[in-house]
Short mmCIF file of C-alpha atoms in Angstrom, two decimals:
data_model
loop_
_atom_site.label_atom_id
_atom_site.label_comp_id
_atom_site.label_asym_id
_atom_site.label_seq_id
_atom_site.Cartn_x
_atom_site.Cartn_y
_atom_site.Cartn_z
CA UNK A 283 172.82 69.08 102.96
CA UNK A 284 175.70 71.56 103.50
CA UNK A 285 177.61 70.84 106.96
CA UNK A 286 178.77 74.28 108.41
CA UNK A 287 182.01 73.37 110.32
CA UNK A 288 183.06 76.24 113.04
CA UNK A 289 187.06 77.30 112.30
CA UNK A 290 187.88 77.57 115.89
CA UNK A 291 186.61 74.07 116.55
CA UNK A 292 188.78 72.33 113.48
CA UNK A 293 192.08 70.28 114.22
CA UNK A 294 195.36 72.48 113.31
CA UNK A 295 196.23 69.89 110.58
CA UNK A 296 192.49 70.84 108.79
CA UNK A 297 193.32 74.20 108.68
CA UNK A 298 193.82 75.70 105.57
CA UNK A 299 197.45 75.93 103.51
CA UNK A 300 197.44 79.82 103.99
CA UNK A 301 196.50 79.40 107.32
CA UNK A 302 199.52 77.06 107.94
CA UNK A 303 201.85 79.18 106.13
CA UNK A 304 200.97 81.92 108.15
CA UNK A 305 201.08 80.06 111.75
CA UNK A 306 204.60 78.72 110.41
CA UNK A 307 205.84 82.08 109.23
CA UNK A 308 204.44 83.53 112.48
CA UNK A 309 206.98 80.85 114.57
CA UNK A 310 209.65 81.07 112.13
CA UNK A 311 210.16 84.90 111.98
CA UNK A 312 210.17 85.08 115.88
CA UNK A 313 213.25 82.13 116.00
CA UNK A 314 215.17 84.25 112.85
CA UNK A 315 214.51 87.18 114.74
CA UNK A 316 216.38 85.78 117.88
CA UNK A 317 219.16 84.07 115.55
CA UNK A 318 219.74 86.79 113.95
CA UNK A 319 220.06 89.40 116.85
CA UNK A 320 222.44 86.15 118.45
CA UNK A 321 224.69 86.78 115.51
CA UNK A 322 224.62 90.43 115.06
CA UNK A 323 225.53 90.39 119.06
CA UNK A 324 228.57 88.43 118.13
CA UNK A 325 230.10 91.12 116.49
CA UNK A 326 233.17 92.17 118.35
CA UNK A 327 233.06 96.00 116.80
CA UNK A 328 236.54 95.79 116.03
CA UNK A 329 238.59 98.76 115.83
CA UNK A 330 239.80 97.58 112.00
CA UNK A 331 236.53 96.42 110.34
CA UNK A 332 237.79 93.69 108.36
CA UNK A 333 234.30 92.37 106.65
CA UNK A 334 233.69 96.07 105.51
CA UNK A 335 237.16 96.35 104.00
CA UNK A 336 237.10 93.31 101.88
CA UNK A 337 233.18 94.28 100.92
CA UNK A 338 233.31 95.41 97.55
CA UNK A 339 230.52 97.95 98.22
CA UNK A 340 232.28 98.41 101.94
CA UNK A 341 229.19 98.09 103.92
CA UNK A 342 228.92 99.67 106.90
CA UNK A 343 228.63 95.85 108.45
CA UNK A 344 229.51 96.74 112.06
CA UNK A 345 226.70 99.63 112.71
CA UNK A 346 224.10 96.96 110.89
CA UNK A 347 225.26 94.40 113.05
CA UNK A 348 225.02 96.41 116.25
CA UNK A 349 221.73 98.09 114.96
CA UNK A 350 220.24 93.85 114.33
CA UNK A 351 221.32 93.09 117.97
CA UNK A 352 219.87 95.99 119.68
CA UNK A 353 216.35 95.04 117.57
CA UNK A 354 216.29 97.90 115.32
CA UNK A 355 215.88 96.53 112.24
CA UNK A 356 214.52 99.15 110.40
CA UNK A 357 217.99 101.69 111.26
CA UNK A 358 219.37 98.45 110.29
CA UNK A 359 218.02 98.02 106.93
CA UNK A 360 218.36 102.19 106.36
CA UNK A 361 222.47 101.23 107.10
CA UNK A 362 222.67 98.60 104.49
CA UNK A 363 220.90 99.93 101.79
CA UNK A 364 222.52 103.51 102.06
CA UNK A 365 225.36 101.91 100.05
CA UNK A 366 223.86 98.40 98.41
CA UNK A 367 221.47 98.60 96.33
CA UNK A 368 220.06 94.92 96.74
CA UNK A 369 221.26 93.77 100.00
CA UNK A 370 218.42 90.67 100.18
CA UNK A 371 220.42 89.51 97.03
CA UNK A 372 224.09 89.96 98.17
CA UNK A 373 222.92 88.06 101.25
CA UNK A 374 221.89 85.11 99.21
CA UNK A 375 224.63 85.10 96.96
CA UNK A 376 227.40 86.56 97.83
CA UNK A 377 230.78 84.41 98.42
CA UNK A 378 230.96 85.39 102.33
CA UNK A 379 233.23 82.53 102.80
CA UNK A 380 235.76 84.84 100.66
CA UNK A 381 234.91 88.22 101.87
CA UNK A 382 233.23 89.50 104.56
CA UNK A 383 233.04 86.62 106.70
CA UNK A 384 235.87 85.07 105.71
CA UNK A 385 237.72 87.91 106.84
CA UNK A 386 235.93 88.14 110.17
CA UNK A 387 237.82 88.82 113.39
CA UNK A 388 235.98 86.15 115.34
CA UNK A 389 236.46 83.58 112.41
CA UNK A 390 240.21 84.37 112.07
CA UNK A 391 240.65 83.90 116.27
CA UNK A 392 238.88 80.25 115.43
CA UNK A 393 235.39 80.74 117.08
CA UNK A 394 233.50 80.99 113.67
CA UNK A 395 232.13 83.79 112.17
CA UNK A 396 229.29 85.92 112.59
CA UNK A 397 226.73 84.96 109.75
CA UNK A 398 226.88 88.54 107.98
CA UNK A 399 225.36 87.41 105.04
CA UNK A 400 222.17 85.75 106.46
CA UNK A 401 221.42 88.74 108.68
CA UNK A 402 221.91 90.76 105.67
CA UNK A 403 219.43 88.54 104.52
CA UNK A 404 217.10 88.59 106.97
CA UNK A 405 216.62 92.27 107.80
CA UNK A 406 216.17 92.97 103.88
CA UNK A 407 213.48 90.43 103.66
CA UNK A 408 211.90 92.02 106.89
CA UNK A 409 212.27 95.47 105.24
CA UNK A 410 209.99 94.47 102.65
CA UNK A 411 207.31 92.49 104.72
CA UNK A 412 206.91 95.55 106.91
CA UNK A 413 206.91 97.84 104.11
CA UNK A 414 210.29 100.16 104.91
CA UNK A 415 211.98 99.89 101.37
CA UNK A 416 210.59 102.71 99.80
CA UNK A 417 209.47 102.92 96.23
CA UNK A 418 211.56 104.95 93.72
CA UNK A 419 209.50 108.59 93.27
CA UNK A 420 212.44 111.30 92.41
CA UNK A 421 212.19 114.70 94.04
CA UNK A 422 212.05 116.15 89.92
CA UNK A 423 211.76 114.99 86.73
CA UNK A 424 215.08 115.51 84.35
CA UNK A 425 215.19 115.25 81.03
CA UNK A 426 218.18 113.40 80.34
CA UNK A 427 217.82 110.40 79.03
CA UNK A 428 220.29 107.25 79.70
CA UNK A 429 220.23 103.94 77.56
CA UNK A 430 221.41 100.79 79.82
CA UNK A 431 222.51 98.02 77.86
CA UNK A 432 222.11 95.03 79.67
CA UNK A 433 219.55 94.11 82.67
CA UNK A 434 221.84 92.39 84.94
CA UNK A 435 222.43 93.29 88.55
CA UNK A 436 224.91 96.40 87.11
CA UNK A 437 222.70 97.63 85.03
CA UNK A 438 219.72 97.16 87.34
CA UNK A 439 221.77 98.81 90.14
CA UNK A 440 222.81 101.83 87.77
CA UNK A 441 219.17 102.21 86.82
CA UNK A 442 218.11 102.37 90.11
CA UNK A 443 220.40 105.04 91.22
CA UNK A 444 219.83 106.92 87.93
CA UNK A 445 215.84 107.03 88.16
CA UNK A 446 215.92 108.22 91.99
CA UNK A 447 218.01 110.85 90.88
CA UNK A 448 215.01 112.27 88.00
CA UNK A 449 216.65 110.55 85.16
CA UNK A 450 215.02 109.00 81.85
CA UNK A 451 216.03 105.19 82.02
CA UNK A 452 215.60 102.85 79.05
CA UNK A 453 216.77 98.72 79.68
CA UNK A 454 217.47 97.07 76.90
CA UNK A 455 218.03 93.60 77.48
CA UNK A 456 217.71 90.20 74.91
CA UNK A 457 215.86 88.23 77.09
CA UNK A 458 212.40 88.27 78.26
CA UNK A 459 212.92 88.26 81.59
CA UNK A 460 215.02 91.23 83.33
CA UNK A 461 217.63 90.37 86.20
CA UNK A 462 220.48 88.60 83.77
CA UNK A 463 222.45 85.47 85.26
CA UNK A 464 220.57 86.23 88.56
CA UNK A 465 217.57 85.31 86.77
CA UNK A 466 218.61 82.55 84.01
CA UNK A 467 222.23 81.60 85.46
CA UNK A 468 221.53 81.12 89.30
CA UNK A 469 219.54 78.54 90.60
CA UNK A 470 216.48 79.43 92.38
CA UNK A 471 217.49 77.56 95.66
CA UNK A 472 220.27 80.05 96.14
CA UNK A 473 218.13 82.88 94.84
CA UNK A 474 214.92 82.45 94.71
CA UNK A 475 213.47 84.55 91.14
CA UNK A 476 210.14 85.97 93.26
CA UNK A 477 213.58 88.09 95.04
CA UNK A 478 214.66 89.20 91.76
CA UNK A 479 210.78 89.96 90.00
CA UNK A 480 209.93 91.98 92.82
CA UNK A 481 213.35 93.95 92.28
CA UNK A 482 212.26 94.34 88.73
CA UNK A 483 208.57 95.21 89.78
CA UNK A 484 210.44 98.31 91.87
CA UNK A 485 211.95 99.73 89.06
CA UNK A 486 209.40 99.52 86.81
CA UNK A 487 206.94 101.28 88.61
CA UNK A 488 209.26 103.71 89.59
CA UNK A 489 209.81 104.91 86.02
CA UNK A 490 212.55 102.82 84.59
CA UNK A 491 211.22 101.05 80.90
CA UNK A 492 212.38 98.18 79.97
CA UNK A 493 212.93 96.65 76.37
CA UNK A 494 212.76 93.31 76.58
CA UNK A 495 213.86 90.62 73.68
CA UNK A 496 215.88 93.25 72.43
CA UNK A 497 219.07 91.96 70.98
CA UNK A 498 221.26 95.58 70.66
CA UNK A 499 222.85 95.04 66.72
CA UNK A 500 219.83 93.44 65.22
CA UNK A 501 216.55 94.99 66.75
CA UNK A 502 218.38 98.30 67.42
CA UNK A 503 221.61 99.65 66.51
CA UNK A 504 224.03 100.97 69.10
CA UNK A 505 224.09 103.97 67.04
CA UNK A 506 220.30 104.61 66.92
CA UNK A 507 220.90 104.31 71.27
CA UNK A 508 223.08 107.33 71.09
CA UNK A 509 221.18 109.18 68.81
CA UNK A 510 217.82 108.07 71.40
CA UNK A 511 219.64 108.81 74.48
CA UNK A 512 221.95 111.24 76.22
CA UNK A 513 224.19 108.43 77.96
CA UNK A 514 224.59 104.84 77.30
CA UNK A 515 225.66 102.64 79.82
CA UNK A 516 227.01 98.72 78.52
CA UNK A 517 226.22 96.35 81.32
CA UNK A 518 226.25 93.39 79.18
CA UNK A 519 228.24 90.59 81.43
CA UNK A 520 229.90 87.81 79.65
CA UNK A 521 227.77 85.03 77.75
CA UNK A 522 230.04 83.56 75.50
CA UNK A 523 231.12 80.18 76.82
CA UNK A 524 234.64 78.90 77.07
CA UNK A 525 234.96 75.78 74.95
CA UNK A 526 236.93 72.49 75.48
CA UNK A 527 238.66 71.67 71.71
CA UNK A 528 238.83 67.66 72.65
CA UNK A 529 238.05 64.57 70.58
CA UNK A 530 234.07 63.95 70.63
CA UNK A 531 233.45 67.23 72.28
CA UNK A 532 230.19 67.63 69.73
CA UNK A 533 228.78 64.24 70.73
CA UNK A 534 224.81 64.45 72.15
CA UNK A 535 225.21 64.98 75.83
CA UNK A 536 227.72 67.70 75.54
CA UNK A 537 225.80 70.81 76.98
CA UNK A 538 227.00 74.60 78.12
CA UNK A 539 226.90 75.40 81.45
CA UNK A 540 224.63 78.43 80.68
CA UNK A 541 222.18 76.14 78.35
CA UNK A 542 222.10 73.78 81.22
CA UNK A 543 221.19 76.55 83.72
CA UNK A 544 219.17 78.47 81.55
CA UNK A 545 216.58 75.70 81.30
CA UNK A 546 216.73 74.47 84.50
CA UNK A 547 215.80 78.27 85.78
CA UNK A 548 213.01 78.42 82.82
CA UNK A 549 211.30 75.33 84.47
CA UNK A 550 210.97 77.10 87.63
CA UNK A 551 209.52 79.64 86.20
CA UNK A 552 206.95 77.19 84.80
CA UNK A 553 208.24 77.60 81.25
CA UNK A 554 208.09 75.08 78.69
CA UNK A 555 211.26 73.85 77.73
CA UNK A 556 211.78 71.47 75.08
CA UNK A 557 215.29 70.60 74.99
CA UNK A 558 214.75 69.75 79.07
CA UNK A 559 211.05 67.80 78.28
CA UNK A 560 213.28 65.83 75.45
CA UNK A 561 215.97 64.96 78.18
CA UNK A 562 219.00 66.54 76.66
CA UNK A 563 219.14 69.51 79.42
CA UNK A 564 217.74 67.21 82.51
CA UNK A 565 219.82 65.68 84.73
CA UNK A 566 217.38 63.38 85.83
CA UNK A 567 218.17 59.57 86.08
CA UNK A 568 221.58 60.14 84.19
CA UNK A 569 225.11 59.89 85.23
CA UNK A 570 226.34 63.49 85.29
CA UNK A 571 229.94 64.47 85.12
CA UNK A 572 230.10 68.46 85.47
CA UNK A 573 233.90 70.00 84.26
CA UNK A 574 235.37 72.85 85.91
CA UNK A 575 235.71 74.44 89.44
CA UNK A 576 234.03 77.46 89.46
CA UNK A 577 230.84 78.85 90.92
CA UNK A 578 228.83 78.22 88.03
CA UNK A 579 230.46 74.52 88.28
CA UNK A 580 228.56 74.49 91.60
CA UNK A 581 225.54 75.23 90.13
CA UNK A 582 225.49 72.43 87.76
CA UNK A 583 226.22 70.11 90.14
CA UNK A 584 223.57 70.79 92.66
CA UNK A 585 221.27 71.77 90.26
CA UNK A 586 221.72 67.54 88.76
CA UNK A 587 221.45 66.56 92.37
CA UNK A 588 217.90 68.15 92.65
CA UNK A 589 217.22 66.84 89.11
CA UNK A 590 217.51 63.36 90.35
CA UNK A 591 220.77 62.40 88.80
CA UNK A 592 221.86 59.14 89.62
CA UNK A 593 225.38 60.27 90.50
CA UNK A 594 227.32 63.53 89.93
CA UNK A 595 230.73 63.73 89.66
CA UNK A 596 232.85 67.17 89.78
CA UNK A 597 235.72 67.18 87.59
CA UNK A 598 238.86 69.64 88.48
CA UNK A 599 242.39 69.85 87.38
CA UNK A 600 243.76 70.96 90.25
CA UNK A 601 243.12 70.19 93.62
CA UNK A 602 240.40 71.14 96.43
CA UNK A 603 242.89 74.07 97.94
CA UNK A 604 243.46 76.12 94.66
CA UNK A 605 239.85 75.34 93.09
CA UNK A 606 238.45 79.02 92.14
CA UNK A 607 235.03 78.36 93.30
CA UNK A 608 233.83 79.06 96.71
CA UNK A 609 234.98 77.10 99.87
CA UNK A 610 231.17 76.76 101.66
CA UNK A 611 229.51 75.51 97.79
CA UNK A 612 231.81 72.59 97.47
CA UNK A 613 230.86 71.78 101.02
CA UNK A 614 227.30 72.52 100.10
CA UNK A 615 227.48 69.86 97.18
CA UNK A 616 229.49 66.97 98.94
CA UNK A 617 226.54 67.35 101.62
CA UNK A 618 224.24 66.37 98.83
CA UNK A 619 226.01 63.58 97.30
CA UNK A 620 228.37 65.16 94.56
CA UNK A 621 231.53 63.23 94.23
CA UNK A 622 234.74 65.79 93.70
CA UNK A 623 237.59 63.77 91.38
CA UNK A 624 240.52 66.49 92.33
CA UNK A 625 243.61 66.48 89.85
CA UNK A 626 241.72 65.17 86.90
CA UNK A 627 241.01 66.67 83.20
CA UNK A 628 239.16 65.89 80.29
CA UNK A 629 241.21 64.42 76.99
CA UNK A 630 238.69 63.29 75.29
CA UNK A 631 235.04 61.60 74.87
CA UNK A 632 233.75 58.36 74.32
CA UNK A 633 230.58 57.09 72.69
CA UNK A 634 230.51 58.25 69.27
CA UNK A 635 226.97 60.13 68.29
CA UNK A 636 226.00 60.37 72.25
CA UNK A 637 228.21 60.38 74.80
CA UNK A 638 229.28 57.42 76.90
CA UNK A 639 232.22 58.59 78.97
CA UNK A 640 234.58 61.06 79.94
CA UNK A 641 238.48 60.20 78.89
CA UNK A 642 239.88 61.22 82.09
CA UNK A 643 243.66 62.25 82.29
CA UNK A 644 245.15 62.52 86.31
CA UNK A 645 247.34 65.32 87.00
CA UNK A 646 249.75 66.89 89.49
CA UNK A 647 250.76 70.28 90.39
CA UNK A 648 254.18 71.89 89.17
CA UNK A 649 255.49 75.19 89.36
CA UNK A 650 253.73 78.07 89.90
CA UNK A 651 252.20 79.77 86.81
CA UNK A 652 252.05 83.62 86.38
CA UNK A 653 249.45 84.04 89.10
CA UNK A 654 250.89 82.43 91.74
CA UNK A 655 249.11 79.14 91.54
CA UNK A 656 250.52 75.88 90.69
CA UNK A 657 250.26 74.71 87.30
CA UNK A 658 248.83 71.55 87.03
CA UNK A 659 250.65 68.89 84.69
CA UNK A 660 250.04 65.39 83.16
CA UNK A 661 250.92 62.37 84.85
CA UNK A 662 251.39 59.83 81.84
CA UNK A 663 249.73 56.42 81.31
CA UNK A 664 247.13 57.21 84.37
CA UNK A 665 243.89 58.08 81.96
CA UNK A 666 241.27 56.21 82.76
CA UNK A 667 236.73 56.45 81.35
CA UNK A 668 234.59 58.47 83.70
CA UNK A 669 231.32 57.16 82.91
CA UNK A 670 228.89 59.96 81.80
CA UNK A 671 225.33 60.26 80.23
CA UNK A 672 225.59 64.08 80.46
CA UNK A 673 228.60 66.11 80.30
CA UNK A 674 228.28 70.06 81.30
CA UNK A 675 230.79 72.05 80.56
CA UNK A 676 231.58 74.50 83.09
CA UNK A 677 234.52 76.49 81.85
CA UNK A 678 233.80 79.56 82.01
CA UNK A 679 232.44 82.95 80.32
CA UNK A 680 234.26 85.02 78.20
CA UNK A 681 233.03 88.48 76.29
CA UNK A 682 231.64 88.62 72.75
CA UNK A 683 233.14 90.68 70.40
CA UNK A 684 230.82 93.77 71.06
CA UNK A 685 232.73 96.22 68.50
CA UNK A 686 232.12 93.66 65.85
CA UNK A 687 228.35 92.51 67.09
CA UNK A 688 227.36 96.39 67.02
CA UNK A 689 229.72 97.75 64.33
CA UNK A 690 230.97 100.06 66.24
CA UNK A 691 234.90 99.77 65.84
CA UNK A 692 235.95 102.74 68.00
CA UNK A 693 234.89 101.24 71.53
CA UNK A 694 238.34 99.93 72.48
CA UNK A 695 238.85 96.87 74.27
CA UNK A 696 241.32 94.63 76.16
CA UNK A 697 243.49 91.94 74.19
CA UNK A 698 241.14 89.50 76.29
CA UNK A 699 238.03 91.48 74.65
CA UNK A 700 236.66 93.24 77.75
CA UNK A 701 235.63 97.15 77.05
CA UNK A 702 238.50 99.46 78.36
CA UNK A 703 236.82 101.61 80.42
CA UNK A 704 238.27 104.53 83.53
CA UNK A 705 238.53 102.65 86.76
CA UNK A 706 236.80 105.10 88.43
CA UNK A 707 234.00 106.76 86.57
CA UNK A 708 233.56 104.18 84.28
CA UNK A 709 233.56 105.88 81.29
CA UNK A 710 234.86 104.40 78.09
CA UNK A 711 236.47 106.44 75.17
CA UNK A 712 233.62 107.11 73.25
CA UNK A 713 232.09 110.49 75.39
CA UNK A 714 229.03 109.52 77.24
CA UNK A 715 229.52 106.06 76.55
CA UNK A 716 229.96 104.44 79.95
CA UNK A 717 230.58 100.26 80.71
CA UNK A 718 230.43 98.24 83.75
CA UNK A 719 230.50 94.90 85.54
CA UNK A 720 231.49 91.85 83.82
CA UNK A 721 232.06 93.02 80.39
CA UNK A 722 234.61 95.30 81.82
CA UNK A 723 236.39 93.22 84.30
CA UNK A 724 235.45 89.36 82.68
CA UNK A 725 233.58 87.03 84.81
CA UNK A 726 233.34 88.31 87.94
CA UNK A 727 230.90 88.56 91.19
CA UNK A 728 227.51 90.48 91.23
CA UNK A 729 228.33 92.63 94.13
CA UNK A 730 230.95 93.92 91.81
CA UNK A 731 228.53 94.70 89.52
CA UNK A 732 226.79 96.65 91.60
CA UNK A 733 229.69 98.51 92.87
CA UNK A 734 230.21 99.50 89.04
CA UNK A 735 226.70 100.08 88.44
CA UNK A 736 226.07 102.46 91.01
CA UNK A 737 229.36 104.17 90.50
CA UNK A 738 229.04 104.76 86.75
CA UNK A 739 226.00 106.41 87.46
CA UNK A 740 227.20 108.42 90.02
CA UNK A 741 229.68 109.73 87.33
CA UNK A 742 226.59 110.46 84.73
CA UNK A 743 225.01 112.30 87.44
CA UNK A 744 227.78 114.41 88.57
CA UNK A 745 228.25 115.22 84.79
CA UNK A 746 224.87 116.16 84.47
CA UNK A 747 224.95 118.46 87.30
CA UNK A 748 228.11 120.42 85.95
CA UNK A 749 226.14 120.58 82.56
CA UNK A 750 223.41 122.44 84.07
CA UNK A 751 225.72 124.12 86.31
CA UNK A 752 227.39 125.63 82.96
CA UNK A 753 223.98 126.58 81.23
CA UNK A 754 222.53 128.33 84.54
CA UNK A 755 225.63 130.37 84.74
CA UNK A 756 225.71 131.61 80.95
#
């Protein structure tokens, strides 16, 4: 016999999972709500507005702030958006520690900062429950077409500027998914991917095709791309891994930083991976010894951590103070159990067809090298084994050879293989040829990206309007 059981009369824990989720988000949103008008209210409204001066994109921070305290969020939201194009993703992301924050009035007078990048957070997120972020539908169809090599967050950013503006926008991109190394290179618990698909989902229905598994030399020729399209934008980034020329380097065990990532993100996704279902990218129940000290070094280590690693260790040649990587992540990782070894290198590997150990050399710092920092140097007859199962080389990106890759010899680049391109409207040599983010400037941040993205095609668009400015006048 069916038993008929009366909602209102069930115990809270019976309730459904929806219902929970809702009843939690329901009590949740009201405490963020109240945090985050706490921290907006902090705000001093200095007369110099440090945080938007060292903002790449130079957000309007104070008015947001003031906007958040006062409870309008939605003015709020229409403030930061008028110059970032993903604000819920710079608020996740973004290095605060080194910019905005870092540079905060109240933080440098020693009463801590105001949390600009989790309000940023918050009111973007709140934009979208309640429906304010708009969907891209351009005043008038153009018919200018613009290629966009490249779906990271400067390309994305570009495109989105581009198609509110009328424009034709083609993304090519050689993975399947769009959103680059904020899709396959950051973990999901600093940015979660439903951020980024929804992002995608924008564009998309807002005009902007995208060509996905599309590797630009082999499925299409950059040449073919001018000949398809009036403007071609390279928003590429930098893929090609730095590598460590040691003794045993190509022992099993020896992964990439971005294979390592790559697979961890693909899981998440609820891909099948076989290279992390065979163990070789999965951390879990191995001793993990990650090699560098950058952001992406971060990643690796907390991404092990989460893996169930038995113990991650965080090796840096120079010491906590002059380590590249931001302040608040190395924090982040000692919290969960990574061990930093400061002034220590790789020489070499033990273990012969799988790795055993790290040949660890100690170091000190000497003079200053051409940037200022100290160089670190060898301190002889201190090596001593790190004990490793998995080694992750975290070294750093550098650009492919794109002339080479897409036969096209006359796009000039740097002696360091970056595209030369104008500093200001992005535009490299080759007319109508325009590059941005990472592949111009090497391995940078995504909110510089951005800052590219959306100026290149600011530049497109002004040239476009002079164009038709000349025809209407003959």
């Amino acid at each position: 016999m069916l038993k008929f059981v009366s909602i209102e009369k069930e115990m809270p824990e019976k309730r459904d999972a929806d219902q929970r989720r809702e009843d939690f988000k329901e009590i949740y949103g009201e405490y963020a709500m109240e945090k985050a008008r706490q921290q907006a209210g902090r705000c001093s409204q200095c007369g110099v507005p440090y945080c938007q001066s060292h903002c790449p994109l130079h957000n309007n921070i104070p008015d947001w702030l003031k906007l958040t305290a006062e409870g309008r969020l939605q003015e709020a939201y229409e403030v930061s958006q008028a110059t970032n194009t993903f604000p819920e993703i710079c608020g996740r992301i973004c290095p605060q520690d080194r910019l905005c924050e870092g540079n905060c009035v109240i933080e440098q007078s020693g009463h801590g900062t105001v949390t600009i990048g989790s309000v940023e957070k918050f009111i973007t997120d709140t934009a979208w429950e309640e429906g304010w972020v708009k969907p891209i539908k351009p005043a008038e169809e153009r018919a200018e077409s613009v290629a966009i090599i490249g779906a990271g967050p400067g390309g994305l950013a570009a495109a989105d500027r581009l198609r509110r503006a009328g424009l034709q926008v083609t993304v090519y991109d050689r993975y399947d998914r769009a959103g680059g190394l904020m899709v396959y290179g950051i973990p999901g618990f600093k940015l979660e991917k439903d951020v980024v698909m929804r992002r995608n989902a924008q564009l998309e229905e807002g005009g902007v095709k995208f060509v996905l598994n599309c590797n630009v030399g082999e499925d299409i020729t950059f040449d073919e791309l001018r000949e398809q399209h009036d403007f071609v934008l390279i928003a590429t980034g930098v893929y090609k891994s730095r590598d460590l020329p040691a003794p045993g380097v190509g022992a099993k065990g020896i992964v990439r930083a971005i294979d390592y990532l790559t697979a961890s993100n693909r899981i998440g996704f609820g891909d099948t991976v076989a290279e992390f279902e065979s163990g070789e990218l999965n951390a879990e129940g191995k001793r993990v010894v990650v090699i560098g000290g950058g952001d992406t070094a971060m990643d690796c280590v907390r991404t092990a951590i989460r893996q169930g690693a038995t113990s991650v260790k965080c090796l840096y040649r120079r010491d906590r103070a002059n380590m590249p990587g931001s302040q608040r992540e190395v924090q982040n990782a000692e919290e969960e159990g990574v061990e930093f070894v400061w002034l220590s290198a790789p020489k070499g590997f033990t273990g012969g067809d799988a790795v055993e150990g790290v040949m660890v050399q100690k170091m000190r710092l000497g003079a200053p090298d051409a940037t200022g920092r100290q160089s670190p140097e060898v301190i002889e007859g201190a090596d001593y084994v790190e004990d490793a199962d998995l080694v992750i080389k975290a070294l750093g990106f550098e650009p492919e050879d794109l002339p080479s890759l897409w036969n096209v010899p006359e796009l000039e680049v740097t002696r360091w293989g970056t595209v030369k391109a104008d500093f200001r409207t992005h535009e490299t040599q080759i007319e109508n040829v325009y590059a941005v983010g990472d592949i111009v400037r090497g391995a940078s941040l995504v909110v510089w990206a951005i800052r590219d993205g959306r100026e290149a095609a600011d530049a497109i668009l002004d040239k476009v309007m002079a164009s038709a400015t000349d025809v209407a006048a003959e």
